[in-house]
mmCIF file of C-alpha atoms in Angstrom:
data_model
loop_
_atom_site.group_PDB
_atom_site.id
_atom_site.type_symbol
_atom_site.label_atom_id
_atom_site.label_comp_id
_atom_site.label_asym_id
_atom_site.label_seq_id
_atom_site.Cartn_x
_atom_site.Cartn_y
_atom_site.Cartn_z
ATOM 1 C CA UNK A 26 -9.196 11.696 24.323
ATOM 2 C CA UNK A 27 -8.563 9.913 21.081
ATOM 3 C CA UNK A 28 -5.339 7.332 20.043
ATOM 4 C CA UNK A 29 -3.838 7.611 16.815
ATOM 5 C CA UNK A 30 -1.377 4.855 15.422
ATOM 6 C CA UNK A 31 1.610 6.571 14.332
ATOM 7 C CA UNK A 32 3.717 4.390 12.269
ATOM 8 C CA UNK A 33 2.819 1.717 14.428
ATOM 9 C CA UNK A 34 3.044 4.008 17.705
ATOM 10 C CA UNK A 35 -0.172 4.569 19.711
ATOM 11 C CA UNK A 36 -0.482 8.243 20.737
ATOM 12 C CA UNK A 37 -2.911 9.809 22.523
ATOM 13 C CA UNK A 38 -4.380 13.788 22.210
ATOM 14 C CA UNK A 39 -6.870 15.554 23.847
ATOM 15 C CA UNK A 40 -9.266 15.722 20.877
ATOM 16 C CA UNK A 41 -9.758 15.730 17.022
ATOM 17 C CA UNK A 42 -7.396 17.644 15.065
ATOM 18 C CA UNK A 43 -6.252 18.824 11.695
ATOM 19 C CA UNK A 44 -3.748 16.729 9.851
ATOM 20 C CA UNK A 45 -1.823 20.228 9.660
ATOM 21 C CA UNK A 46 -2.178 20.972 13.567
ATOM 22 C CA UNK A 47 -0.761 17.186 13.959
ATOM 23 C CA UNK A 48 1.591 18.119 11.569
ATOM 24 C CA UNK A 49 3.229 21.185 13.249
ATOM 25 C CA UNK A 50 2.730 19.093 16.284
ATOM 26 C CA UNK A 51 5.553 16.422 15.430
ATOM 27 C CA UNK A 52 7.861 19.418 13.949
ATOM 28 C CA UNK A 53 7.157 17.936 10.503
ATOM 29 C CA UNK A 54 6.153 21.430 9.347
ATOM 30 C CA UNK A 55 7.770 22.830 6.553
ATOM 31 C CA UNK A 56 9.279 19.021 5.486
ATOM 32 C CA UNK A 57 8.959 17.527 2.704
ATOM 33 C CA UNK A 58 6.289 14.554 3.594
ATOM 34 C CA UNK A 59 4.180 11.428 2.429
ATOM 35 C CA UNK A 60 0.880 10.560 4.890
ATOM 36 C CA UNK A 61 -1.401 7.838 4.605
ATOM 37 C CA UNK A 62 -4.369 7.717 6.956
ATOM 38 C CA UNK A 63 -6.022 4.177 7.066
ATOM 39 C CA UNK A 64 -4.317 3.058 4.081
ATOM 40 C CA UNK A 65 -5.070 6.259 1.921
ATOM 41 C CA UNK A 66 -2.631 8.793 0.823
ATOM 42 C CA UNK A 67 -4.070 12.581 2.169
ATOM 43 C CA UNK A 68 -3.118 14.852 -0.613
ATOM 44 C CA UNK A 69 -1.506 17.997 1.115
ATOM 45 C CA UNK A 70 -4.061 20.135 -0.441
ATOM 46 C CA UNK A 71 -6.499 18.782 2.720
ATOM 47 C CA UNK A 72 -4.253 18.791 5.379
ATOM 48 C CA UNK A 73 -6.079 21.996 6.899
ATOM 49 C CA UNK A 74 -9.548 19.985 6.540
ATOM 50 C CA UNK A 75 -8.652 16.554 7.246
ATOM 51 C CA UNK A 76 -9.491 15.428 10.443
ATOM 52 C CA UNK A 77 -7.360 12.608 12.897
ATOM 53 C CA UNK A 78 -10.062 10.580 14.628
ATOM 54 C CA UNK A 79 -9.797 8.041 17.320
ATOM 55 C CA UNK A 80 -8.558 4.529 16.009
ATOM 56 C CA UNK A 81 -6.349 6.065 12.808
ATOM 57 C CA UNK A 82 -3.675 4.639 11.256
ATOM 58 C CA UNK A 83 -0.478 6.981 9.991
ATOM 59 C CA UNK A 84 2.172 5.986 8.108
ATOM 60 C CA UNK A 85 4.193 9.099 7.854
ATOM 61 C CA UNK A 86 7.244 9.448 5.546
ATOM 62 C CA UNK A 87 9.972 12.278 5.106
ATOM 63 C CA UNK A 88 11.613 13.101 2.002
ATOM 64 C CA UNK A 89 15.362 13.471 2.290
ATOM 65 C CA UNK A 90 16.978 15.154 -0.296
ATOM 66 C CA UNK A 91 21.207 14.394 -0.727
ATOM 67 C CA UNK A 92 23.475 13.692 -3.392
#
């Protein structure tokens, strides 16, 4: 079991996982979207390789387009 901060949130999963599986997780797939782990942007291109470990930090934000 591991905790992850989510935008000041604890959450709990099972175990490790991708940045994308987390992604599709929260329904954020698809969306346009900003996450920092520990302080560091993740550039999308390693959201499949990134890992979420126990004790990280996300600050997640959505883009939202309008007029």
């Amino acid at each position: 079991m591991i905790t992850v901060s989510i935008n000041g949130e604890p959450r709990q999963f099972p175990q490790a996982i991708s940045v994308a599986a987390f992604i599709e997780m929260m329904g954020y797939g698809g969306k346009r979207i900003a996450l920092e782990r520990n302080g560091e942007i993740v550039p999308r291109s390693t959201f499949a390789t990134a890992q979420l470990n126990d004790g990280d930090k996300l600050e997640i934000v959505v883009a939202v387009g309008g007029g």
